[in-house]
């Protein structure tokens, strides 16, 4: 999972991109990078860490030009490393190219193998680099045409931004797995993963790119192209459940509203007699509000999150272990003690966090702890860009809801039904990817799974 932002046609392009990435920080904290184009050459700055750690006034000052793009990274597989930090910048016969990518290519490993057999030398183990190699092998007078040729070979999820010698290009895969929107700012074009970036920049949101749309901005002027369509769209509904910021609009819906609706729907499906509804912050917040509004059970903030826990937190040694969730969350005893508590969270992955939270709330004096989850049991890994563990590690792949309830030590546990979930977002339910719950993958992943296993066996990353 990653966040991407780009600006074309503004003298402060890199600075605006920096601000856009700042707003998208929740989409990735492992590495940050920006490239700018001054009309002659590309300037790049990348590093491991969050945007504010990598970029200082002098770093941004060293990124001149009126075209820029940037990336915050959350690797979807394998170790994160500086070599894989984006943007990736290369020189080709069409001029310099710089790319950022949010998503996951299911045929990335196969394409890489093919290209290597034909002589390509890769600098990274990121699937994104494949796109640049495909372009370099199919040069056209207009690099956008070369990009279209490359994109037609890709399978899987991609929202990308690309700088060419005369344009900033945005593209969204034909299934539309990941979000990507366009806005205007003082005659400039701005692209970003989520609309919350536009709010920070003061840009006017125009629209989301359509699935399969390629939009090229030249000095702020937009021209659009279309890739071969997919049989149907497969927007990632997990963006609404967990990933996106609640103040964003994605896939045509407000994230805060869809989350609130999930809470309401869950209260209708699985009511519980209780004294307090409390969110597991932050992702459970709006859903807990919805649950409380629908059920009439009072809402309060029974858990407080420490927002300053970063990569720099030093894990204690074995002797004082199992700090785990306490570093992030602490119960408000006065609210919880003596009460029957409903805990609302967005998902259970391995189950370990839920178990710790339930125990923590009970130790704070709750007489009953009821878990309500605003998504169905997560039994299948995502191959389209959300970082989920293997099938074996997903607790719902091998255990029933009742087994999971027992494991988490909750008094009751209920998940939102898949049908119920899909009523909380607009458009046809068939327009969303539901693979993590149903196992129905809209783009075949069998080849990708085998190829990836082989690649990881030799210590690489996708
Ligand atoms: P677990 O202990 O593995 O069950 O973790 C569940 C928690 O992880 C939930 O509170 C979710 O908010 C959070 N979560 C869900 N999906 C992800 C993800 N892809 N990356 C990081 N955290 C996640």
Short mmCIF file of C-alpha atoms and ligand atoms in Angstrom, two decimals:
data_model
loop_
_atom_site.label_atom_id
_atom_site.label_comp_id
_atom_site.label_asym_id
_atom_site.label_seq_id
_atom_site.Cartn_x
_atom_site.Cartn_y
_atom_site.Cartn_z
CA UNK A 1 0.00 0.00 0.00
CA UNK A 2 1.30 3.43 -0.82
CA UNK A 3 0.32 7.03 -1.32
CA UNK A 4 1.14 9.04 -4.44
CA UNK A 5 0.87 12.72 -5.35
CA UNK A 6 2.04 14.82 -8.31
CA UNK A 7 1.84 18.42 -9.54
CA UNK A 8 2.21 19.81 -13.06
CA UNK A 9 2.36 23.49 -14.03
CA UNK A 10 3.23 25.15 -10.71
CA UNK A 11 6.49 26.90 -9.81
CA UNK A 12 6.34 25.35 -6.30
CA UNK A 13 5.65 21.84 -7.59
CA UNK A 14 7.98 19.96 -5.21
CA UNK A 15 6.80 21.88 -2.18
CA UNK A 16 3.16 21.14 -3.04
CA UNK A 17 4.00 17.47 -3.60
CA UNK A 18 5.65 17.40 -0.17
CA UNK A 19 2.47 18.77 1.41
CA UNK A 20 0.34 16.28 -0.51
CA UNK A 21 2.50 13.41 0.75
CA UNK A 22 2.20 14.78 4.26
CA UNK A 23 -1.57 14.37 4.00
CA UNK A 24 -1.12 10.85 2.61
CA UNK A 25 1.33 9.69 5.26
CA UNK A 26 -1.19 7.17 6.65
CA UNK A 27 -0.82 5.21 3.36
CA UNK A 28 2.84 4.40 4.01
CA UNK A 29 5.52 5.23 6.53
CA UNK A 30 8.50 3.15 5.39
CA UNK A 31 10.03 5.44 2.82
CA UNK A 32 9.30 8.78 1.17
CA UNK A 33 10.54 10.29 -2.06
CA UNK A 34 10.00 13.19 -4.47
CA UNK A 35 11.30 13.85 -7.96
CA UNK A 36 11.07 17.20 -9.75
CA UNK A 37 11.60 18.09 -13.41
CA UNK A 38 13.07 21.48 -14.31
CA UNK A 39 12.69 21.16 -18.08
CA UNK A 40 16.24 19.84 -18.49
CA UNK A 41 16.80 17.26 -15.83
CA UNK A 42 15.17 15.29 -13.04
CA UNK A 43 16.12 15.92 -9.40
CA UNK A 44 15.35 13.24 -6.83
CA UNK A 45 15.39 12.88 -3.07
CA UNK A 46 14.41 9.65 -1.35
CA UNK A 47 14.94 8.08 2.04
CA UNK A 48 13.74 5.57 4.57
CA UNK A 49 11.25 7.18 6.92
CA UNK A 50 8.29 9.52 7.03
CA UNK A 51 7.94 12.63 4.87
CA UNK A 52 8.91 15.08 7.62
CA UNK A 53 12.00 13.03 8.48
CA UNK A 54 13.29 13.00 4.90
CA UNK A 55 12.35 16.47 3.66
CA UNK A 56 13.70 19.70 5.16
CA UNK A 57 13.47 23.18 3.57
CA UNK A 58 16.90 22.74 1.95
CA UNK A 59 15.97 19.30 0.54
CA UNK A 60 12.82 20.70 -1.03
CA UNK A 61 14.79 23.72 -2.25
CA UNK A 62 17.02 21.29 -4.16
CA UNK A 63 14.00 20.05 -6.17
CA UNK A 64 13.41 22.83 -8.74
CA UNK A 65 10.94 22.90 -11.61
CA UNK A 66 7.21 23.12 -12.20
CA UNK A 67 6.55 19.38 -12.42
CA UNK A 68 6.93 16.95 -9.57
CA UNK A 69 5.72 13.66 -8.14
CA UNK A 70 6.15 11.79 -4.88
CA UNK A 71 5.51 8.60 -2.98
CA UNK A 72 5.10 7.26 0.53
CA UNK A 73 5.74 3.53 0.70
CA UNK A 74 4.28 0.66 2.60
CA UNK A 75 5.76 -2.48 1.07
CA UNK A 76 3.22 -5.16 0.30
CA UNK A 77 5.74 -7.99 0.56
CA UNK A 78 9.29 -8.64 1.67
CA UNK A 79 11.62 -6.30 3.55
CA UNK A 80 11.52 -2.58 2.91
CA UNK A 81 14.82 -1.16 1.67
CA UNK A 82 16.16 2.11 0.29
CA UNK A 83 16.81 0.45 -3.07
CA UNK A 84 13.05 -0.01 -3.40
CA UNK A 85 12.08 3.48 -2.24
CA UNK A 86 10.25 5.40 -4.96
CA UNK A 87 10.23 7.39 -7.24
CA UNK A 88 12.31 5.27 -9.60
CA UNK A 89 14.14 7.48 -12.08
CA UNK A 90 15.75 6.21 -15.29
CA UNK A 91 17.18 7.56 -18.55
CA UNK A 92 15.76 6.13 -21.77
CA UNK A 93 15.90 6.90 -25.48
CA UNK A 94 12.65 8.87 -24.91
CA UNK A 95 14.31 11.02 -22.24
CA UNK A 96 14.20 10.67 -18.45
CA UNK A 97 11.28 8.87 -16.84
CA UNK A 98 10.28 8.93 -13.15
CA UNK A 99 7.54 6.73 -11.76
CA UNK A 100 5.59 6.10 -8.55
CA UNK A 101 3.12 3.25 -8.04
CA UNK A 102 0.38 2.29 -5.60
CA UNK A 103 -0.79 -1.30 -6.00
CA UNK A 104 0.60 -4.70 -6.78
CA UNK A 105 1.16 -6.33 -10.16
CA UNK A 106 0.14 -9.98 -10.09
CA UNK A 107 2.22 -10.73 -13.19
CA UNK A 108 5.14 -8.53 -12.07
CA UNK A 109 7.42 -11.48 -11.33
CA UNK A 110 6.65 -13.24 -14.61
CA UNK A 111 7.23 -10.06 -16.62
CA UNK A 112 10.47 -9.45 -14.78
CA UNK A 113 11.68 -12.96 -15.58
CA UNK A 114 10.83 -12.50 -19.26
CA UNK A 115 12.62 -9.15 -19.37
CA UNK A 116 15.68 -10.50 -17.58
CA UNK A 117 15.87 -13.40 -20.03
CA UNK A 118 15.90 -10.80 -22.81
CA UNK A 119 18.74 -8.91 -21.15
CA UNK A 120 17.15 -6.35 -18.84
CA UNK A 121 19.12 -5.47 -15.73
CA UNK A 122 16.95 -4.47 -12.77
CA UNK A 123 18.09 -1.99 -10.13
CA UNK A 124 15.37 -2.84 -7.62
CA UNK A 125 13.23 -5.80 -6.61
CA UNK A 126 10.08 -3.69 -6.87
CA UNK A 127 7.43 -4.72 -9.42
CA UNK A 128 7.12 -1.05 -10.43
CA UNK A 129 10.44 -1.13 -12.29
CA UNK A 130 8.94 -3.59 -14.78
CA UNK A 131 6.82 -0.76 -16.19
CA UNK A 132 9.90 1.32 -17.02
CA UNK A 133 11.63 -1.63 -18.71
CA UNK A 134 8.55 -2.34 -20.80
CA UNK A 135 8.49 1.31 -21.85
CA UNK A 136 12.21 1.42 -22.66
CA UNK A 137 11.77 -1.59 -24.95
CA UNK A 138 8.86 -0.01 -26.81
CA UNK A 139 9.95 3.59 -27.40
CA UNK A 140 7.53 5.94 -29.16
CA UNK A 141 7.86 9.57 -30.12
CA UNK A 142 5.31 10.38 -27.44
CA UNK A 143 6.26 8.55 -24.19
CA UNK A 144 2.57 8.40 -23.25
CA UNK A 145 2.04 5.99 -26.16
CA UNK A 146 4.91 3.88 -24.90
CA UNK A 147 3.31 3.88 -21.45
CA UNK A 148 0.01 2.69 -22.92
CA UNK A 149 1.81 -0.22 -24.62
CA UNK A 150 3.47 -1.15 -21.30
CA UNK A 151 0.25 -0.87 -19.27
CA UNK A 152 -1.60 -3.22 -21.62
CA UNK A 153 0.82 -5.96 -20.49
CA UNK A 154 0.16 -5.50 -16.78
CA UNK A 155 -2.24 -7.53 -14.67
CA UNK A 156 -3.28 -6.48 -11.21
CA UNK A 157 -3.55 -3.25 -9.31
CA UNK A 158 -1.87 -0.01 -10.23
CA UNK A 159 -2.45 3.65 -9.76
CA UNK A 160 0.66 5.32 -11.09
CA UNK A 161 2.16 8.72 -11.81
CA UNK A 162 4.89 9.19 -14.39
CA UNK A 163 7.03 12.19 -15.32
CA UNK A 164 8.19 12.34 -18.92
CA UNK A 165 10.20 15.12 -20.57
CA UNK A 166 7.00 17.05 -21.35
CA UNK A 167 4.19 15.71 -19.16
CA UNK A 168 2.95 14.37 -15.85
CA UNK A 169 0.89 11.25 -16.57
CA UNK A 170 -1.55 9.51 -14.22
CA UNK A 171 -2.97 6.04 -14.87
CA UNK A 172 -5.42 3.78 -13.10
CA UNK A 173 -5.71 0.07 -13.91
CA UNK A 174 -8.84 -1.07 -15.78
CA UNK A 175 -10.25 -2.73 -12.62
CA UNK A 176 -9.80 0.49 -10.64
CA UNK A 177 -8.50 -1.32 -7.55
CA UNK A 178 -6.78 1.70 -6.01
CA UNK A 179 -8.04 5.27 -5.90
CA UNK A 180 -6.50 8.19 -7.82
CA UNK A 181 -8.02 11.65 -8.27
CA UNK A 182 -7.29 14.88 -10.07
CA UNK A 183 -7.66 18.49 -8.88
CA UNK A 184 -6.83 22.02 -10.07
CA UNK A 185 -4.74 24.57 -8.25
CA UNK A 186 -4.07 28.00 -9.75
CA UNK A 187 -3.96 26.61 -13.29
CA UNK A 188 -1.85 23.61 -12.25
CA UNK A 189 -2.90 19.95 -12.29
CA UNK A 190 -2.65 17.94 -9.08
CA UNK A 191 -3.04 14.15 -8.83
CA UNK A 192 -3.31 12.32 -5.50
CA UNK A 193 -4.37 8.98 -4.06
CA UNK A 194 -6.95 10.62 -1.83
CA UNK A 195 -8.81 13.91 -1.77
CA UNK A 196 -7.49 14.77 1.74
CA UNK A 197 -4.25 15.80 -0.05
CA UNK A 198 -6.20 18.36 -2.15
CA UNK A 199 -7.73 19.83 1.00
CA UNK A 200 -4.31 20.52 2.48
CA UNK A 201 -3.08 22.13 -0.76
CA UNK A 202 -6.24 24.20 -1.19
CA UNK A 203 -6.75 22.51 -4.60
CA UNK A 204 -10.22 22.09 -6.11
CA UNK A 205 -11.04 18.43 -6.51
CA UNK A 206 -12.22 17.73 -10.07
CA UNK A 207 -12.90 13.99 -10.18
CA UNK A 208 -11.53 10.50 -9.70
CA UNK A 209 -9.79 9.02 -12.74
CA UNK A 210 -11.97 6.35 -14.33
CA UNK A 211 -10.74 2.75 -14.18
CA UNK A 212 -8.48 2.28 -17.22
CA UNK A 213 -7.99 6.03 -17.71
CA UNK A 214 -4.61 7.51 -18.56
CA UNK A 215 -4.48 11.29 -18.11
CA UNK A 216 -1.53 13.37 -19.29
CA UNK A 217 -1.03 16.90 -18.01
CA UNK A 218 1.16 19.22 -20.07
CA UNK A 219 1.70 22.62 -18.44
CA UNK A 220 -1.53 22.10 -16.53
CA UNK A 221 -3.61 21.08 -19.59
CA UNK A 222 -5.17 17.62 -19.34
CA UNK A 223 -5.55 15.07 -22.14
CA UNK A 224 -7.04 11.64 -21.50
CA UNK A 225 -6.63 8.19 -23.08
CA UNK A 226 -8.29 4.86 -22.34
CA UNK A 227 -6.84 1.38 -21.82
CA UNK A 228 -8.65 -1.79 -22.91
CA UNK A 229 -11.52 -2.15 -20.44
CA UNK A 230 -11.82 -4.90 -17.81
CA UNK A 231 -14.94 -7.07 -17.66
CA UNK A 232 -15.92 -5.22 -14.48
CA UNK A 233 -14.45 -2.80 -11.96
CA UNK A 234 -12.99 -4.15 -8.69
CA UNK A 235 -12.58 -1.20 -6.37
CA UNK A 236 -10.95 -2.20 -3.09
CA UNK A 237 -13.64 -1.86 -0.45
CA UNK A 238 -10.99 -2.27 2.27
CA UNK A 239 -9.93 1.30 1.41
CA UNK A 240 -13.27 2.35 2.89
CA UNK A 241 -13.07 -0.01 5.86
CA UNK A 242 -9.54 0.71 7.00
CA UNK A 243 -7.03 2.26 4.71
CA UNK A 244 -8.21 5.66 3.49
CA UNK A 245 -8.50 8.73 5.70
CA UNK A 246 -12.07 9.42 6.88
CA UNK A 247 -11.95 12.99 5.53
CA UNK A 248 -11.32 11.68 2.00
CA UNK A 249 -13.79 10.98 -0.77
CA UNK A 250 -12.91 7.81 -2.66
CA UNK A 251 -14.79 5.77 -5.27
CA UNK A 252 -17.46 8.47 -5.13
CA UNK A 253 -18.21 8.07 -1.39
CA UNK A 254 -17.21 9.88 1.77
CA UNK A 255 -15.05 7.50 3.82
CA UNK A 256 -16.39 8.81 7.16
CA UNK A 257 -19.96 8.28 5.98
CA UNK A 258 -19.39 4.79 4.64
CA UNK A 259 -17.64 3.81 7.89
CA UNK A 260 -20.50 5.22 9.95
CA UNK A 261 -22.95 3.28 7.79
CA UNK A 262 -20.94 0.08 8.39
CA UNK A 263 -21.33 0.64 12.14
CA UNK A 264 -25.07 1.21 11.75
CA UNK A 265 -25.46 -1.90 9.62
CA UNK A 266 -23.47 -3.97 12.12
CA UNK A 267 -25.70 -2.75 14.97
CA UNK A 268 -28.74 -3.87 12.96
CA UNK A 269 -27.20 -7.25 12.16
CA UNK A 270 -25.63 -8.03 15.55
CA UNK A 271 -27.14 -5.97 18.35
CA UNK A 272 -25.93 -6.35 21.93
CA UNK A 273 -27.17 -5.16 25.31
CA UNK A 274 -24.37 -2.99 26.69
CA UNK A 275 -23.52 0.24 28.54
CA UNK A 276 -20.80 1.67 26.31
CA UNK A 277 -19.75 1.62 22.65
CA UNK A 278 -16.09 2.45 22.21
CA UNK A 279 -13.97 2.54 19.05
CA UNK A 280 -10.59 0.91 18.65
CA UNK A 281 -8.91 4.12 17.47
CA UNK A 282 -8.46 5.40 14.88
CA UNK A 283 -10.01 3.24 12.18
CA UNK A 284 -12.97 2.11 14.32
CA UNK A 285 -14.03 5.64 15.20
CA UNK A 286 -16.78 6.47 12.72
CA UNK A 287 -18.08 2.92 12.70
CA UNK A 288 -18.42 3.00 16.50
CA UNK A 289 -20.34 6.27 16.21
CA UNK A 290 -22.69 4.64 13.72
CA UNK A 291 -23.09 1.57 15.94
CA UNK A 292 -23.96 3.78 18.94
CA UNK A 293 -26.40 5.92 16.95
CA UNK A 294 -28.23 2.91 15.57
CA UNK A 295 -28.27 0.88 18.81
CA UNK A 296 -28.88 3.71 21.27
CA UNK A 297 -25.98 2.46 23.43
CA UNK A 298 -23.94 5.47 24.67
CA UNK A 299 -20.71 6.26 22.81
CA UNK A 300 -17.46 7.33 24.45
CA UNK A 301 -13.72 7.17 23.94
CA UNK A 302 -12.83 4.23 26.16
CA UNK A 303 -9.43 3.72 24.52
CA UNK A 304 -6.87 6.43 23.90
CA UNK A 305 -4.25 6.08 21.21
CA UNK A 306 -0.74 7.43 21.51
CA UNK A 307 -0.20 9.07 18.14
CA UNK A 308 3.52 9.47 18.58
CA UNK A 309 4.48 5.82 18.35
CA UNK A 310 6.76 5.68 15.35
CA UNK A 311 9.44 3.54 13.84
CA UNK A 312 11.82 4.81 16.47
CA UNK A 313 10.09 3.05 19.37
CA UNK A 314 12.63 0.71 20.94
CA UNK A 315 11.04 -2.68 21.59
CA UNK A 316 11.76 -3.82 25.14
CA UNK A 317 13.78 -6.96 25.76
CA UNK A 318 12.17 -10.31 26.51
CA UNK A 319 12.03 -9.65 30.27
CA UNK A 320 9.50 -6.83 29.85
CA UNK A 321 7.85 -8.19 26.74
CA UNK A 322 4.25 -8.05 25.62
CA UNK A 323 4.23 -4.31 25.83
CA UNK A 324 2.70 -4.65 22.37
CA UNK A 325 -0.57 -2.89 22.12
CA UNK A 326 -0.13 -0.96 25.41
CA UNK A 327 2.38 1.30 23.73
CA UNK A 328 -0.32 2.37 21.29
CA UNK A 329 -3.54 2.09 23.30
CA UNK A 330 -4.53 2.76 26.89
CA UNK A 331 -8.02 2.32 28.43
CA UNK A 332 -9.84 5.14 30.20
CA UNK A 333 -10.68 3.29 33.40
CA UNK A 334 -13.40 5.65 34.65
CA UNK A 335 -15.39 5.00 31.46
CA UNK A 336 -14.86 1.27 31.31
CA UNK A 337 -14.91 0.04 34.92
CA UNK A 338 -18.12 -1.77 35.84
CA UNK A 339 -19.54 -1.44 32.29
CA UNK A 340 -20.56 -3.84 29.54
CA UNK A 341 -18.41 -2.62 26.67
CA UNK A 342 -18.84 -2.96 22.90
CA UNK A 343 -15.49 -2.61 21.13
CA UNK A 344 -15.77 -1.65 17.46
CA UNK A 345 -12.79 -2.37 15.20
CA UNK A 346 -12.41 -2.56 11.42
CA UNK A 347 -10.87 -6.01 11.01
CA UNK A 348 -9.23 -9.01 12.62
CA UNK A 349 -6.14 -10.19 10.77
CA UNK A 350 -4.07 -12.55 12.94
CA UNK A 351 -6.26 -11.96 15.99
CA UNK A 352 -3.40 -11.04 18.29
CA UNK A 353 -4.27 -7.33 18.58
CA UNK A 354 -7.93 -8.03 19.33
CA UNK A 355 -6.98 -10.51 22.03
CA UNK A 356 -4.71 -7.98 23.73
CA UNK A 357 -7.29 -5.22 23.52
CA UNK A 358 -10.05 -7.40 24.95
CA UNK A 359 -7.78 -8.38 27.84
CA UNK A 360 -6.77 -4.75 28.43
CA UNK A 361 -10.39 -3.61 28.55
CA UNK A 362 -11.31 -6.41 30.93
CA UNK A 363 -8.38 -5.56 33.18
CA UNK A 364 -9.66 -1.96 33.23
CA UNK A 365 -12.80 -3.30 34.91
CA UNK A 366 -15.25 -4.04 32.07
CA UNK A 367 -17.83 -6.60 33.20
CA UNK A 368 -18.40 -7.79 29.60
CA UNK A 369 -16.45 -7.19 26.37
CA UNK A 370 -18.25 -7.58 23.03
CA UNK A 371 -16.24 -7.35 19.81
CA UNK A 372 -17.91 -5.96 16.70
CA UNK A 373 -15.93 -5.98 13.46
CA UNK A 374 -16.96 -3.83 10.49
CA UNK A 375 -15.83 -6.30 7.82
CA UNK A 376 -16.41 -10.03 7.22
CA UNK A 377 -13.90 -12.67 8.41
CA UNK A 378 -10.63 -12.05 6.55
CA UNK A 379 -9.73 -15.50 5.26
CA UNK A 380 -7.79 -14.77 2.05
CA UNK A 381 -4.68 -12.66 1.46
CA UNK A 382 -4.79 -9.57 -0.74
CA UNK A 383 -2.68 -9.68 -3.91
CA UNK A 384 -3.65 -6.22 -5.06
CA UNK A 385 -1.72 -3.97 -2.72
CA UNK A 386 -2.97 -4.34 0.86
CA UNK A 387 -0.36 -5.77 3.17
CA UNK A 388 -1.98 -8.92 4.56
CA UNK A 389 -0.19 -12.04 5.76
CA UNK A 390 -0.35 -15.49 4.19
CA UNK A 391 -3.45 -17.64 4.40
CA UNK A 392 -1.99 -19.67 7.24
CA UNK A 393 -1.50 -16.56 9.37
CA UNK A 394 -5.02 -15.23 8.81
CA UNK A 395 -6.95 -16.53 11.79
CA UNK A 396 -10.26 -16.67 9.89
CA UNK A 397 -8.82 -18.96 7.23
CA UNK A 398 -8.80 -21.91 9.63
CA UNK A 399 -11.03 -20.95 12.55
CA UNK A 400 -14.75 -20.40 12.90
CA UNK A 401 -16.19 -17.20 14.33
CA UNK A 402 -16.82 -19.04 17.58
CA UNK A 403 -13.20 -20.29 17.72
CA UNK A 404 -12.00 -16.74 17.13
CA UNK A 405 -14.29 -15.46 19.88
CA UNK A 406 -12.75 -18.00 22.22
CA UNK A 407 -9.22 -17.07 21.12
CA UNK A 408 -9.80 -13.35 21.69
CA UNK A 409 -11.56 -14.10 25.01
CA UNK A 410 -14.43 -11.77 24.07
CA UNK A 411 -17.90 -12.43 25.51
CA UNK A 412 -19.33 -12.16 22.02
CA UNK A 413 -17.93 -11.56 18.55
CA UNK A 414 -19.75 -10.56 15.38
CA UNK A 415 -18.52 -9.55 11.94
CA UNK A 416 -20.37 -7.43 9.39
CA UNK A 417 -21.86 -9.60 6.63
CA UNK A 418 -20.48 -9.19 3.11
CA UNK A 419 -23.91 -8.27 1.74
CA UNK A 420 -24.39 -5.81 4.58
CA UNK A 421 -20.96 -4.27 3.94
CA UNK A 422 -21.71 -3.72 0.27
CA UNK A 423 -24.88 -1.78 1.09
CA UNK A 424 -22.68 0.80 2.85
CA UNK A 425 -20.89 1.94 -0.32
CA UNK A 426 -22.53 3.26 -3.47
CA UNK A 427 -22.81 1.66 -6.88
CA UNK A 428 -23.24 -1.96 -7.80
CA UNK A 429 -21.90 -4.46 -5.21
CA UNK A 430 -20.28 -6.25 -8.15
CA UNK A 431 -18.06 -3.24 -8.76
CA UNK A 432 -15.97 -4.00 -5.66
CA UNK A 433 -13.21 -6.50 -4.99
CA UNK A 434 -14.22 -8.80 -2.13
CA UNK A 435 -11.35 -11.32 -2.47
CA UNK A 436 -10.12 -11.07 1.15
CA UNK A 437 -13.45 -12.42 2.38
CA UNK A 438 -14.80 -14.47 -0.52
CA UNK A 439 -11.58 -15.78 -2.09
CA UNK A 440 -12.96 -14.68 -5.47
CA UNK A 441 -10.01 -12.91 -7.02
CA UNK A 442 -11.05 -10.69 -9.94
CA UNK A 443 -7.59 -11.05 -11.53
CA UNK A 444 -6.16 -14.57 -11.47
CA UNK A 445 -3.42 -14.75 -8.84
CA UNK A 446 -2.34 -18.40 -9.02
CA UNK A 447 0.70 -17.68 -11.18
CA UNK A 448 1.64 -14.73 -8.99
CA UNK A 449 1.55 -16.77 -5.79
CA UNK A 450 3.87 -19.44 -7.21
CA UNK A 451 6.24 -16.93 -8.75
CA UNK A 452 6.39 -14.85 -5.61
CA UNK A 453 7.15 -17.85 -3.43
CA UNK A 454 10.03 -18.68 -5.75
CA UNK A 455 11.31 -15.10 -5.65
CA UNK A 456 11.16 -14.87 -1.85
CA UNK A 457 12.99 -18.15 -1.61
CA UNK A 458 15.98 -16.31 -3.08
CA UNK A 459 15.54 -13.34 -0.76
CA UNK A 460 14.00 -10.77 -3.06
CA UNK A 461 10.98 -8.58 -2.70
CA UNK A 462 7.99 -7.52 -4.73
P1 LIG B 1 -4.32 -8.51 14.13
O1 LIG B 1 -3.70 -8.52 15.48
O2 LIG B 1 -3.35 -9.09 13.12
O3 LIG B 1 -5.65 -9.18 14.09
O4 LIG B 1 -4.49 -7.00 13.71
C1 LIG B 1 -5.76 -6.39 13.56
C2 LIG B 1 -5.58 -4.89 13.52
O5 LIG B 1 -4.74 -4.52 12.45
C3 LIG B 1 -6.91 -4.17 13.34
O6 LIG B 1 -7.07 -3.33 14.44
C4 LIG B 1 -6.77 -3.37 12.06
O7 LIG B 1 -7.13 -2.03 12.28
C5 LIG B 1 -5.31 -3.44 11.70
N1 LIG B 1 -5.11 -3.75 10.28
C6 LIG B 1 -5.94 -4.32 9.41
N2 LIG B 1 -5.39 -4.46 8.19
C7 LIG B 1 -4.14 -3.96 8.29
C8 LIG B 1 -3.06 -3.81 7.36
N3 LIG B 1 -3.17 -4.19 6.10
N4 LIG B 1 -1.92 -3.25 7.82
C9 LIG B 1 -1.80 -2.86 9.11
N5 LIG B 1 -2.79 -2.98 10.02
C10 LIG B 1 -3.95 -3.52 9.63
#
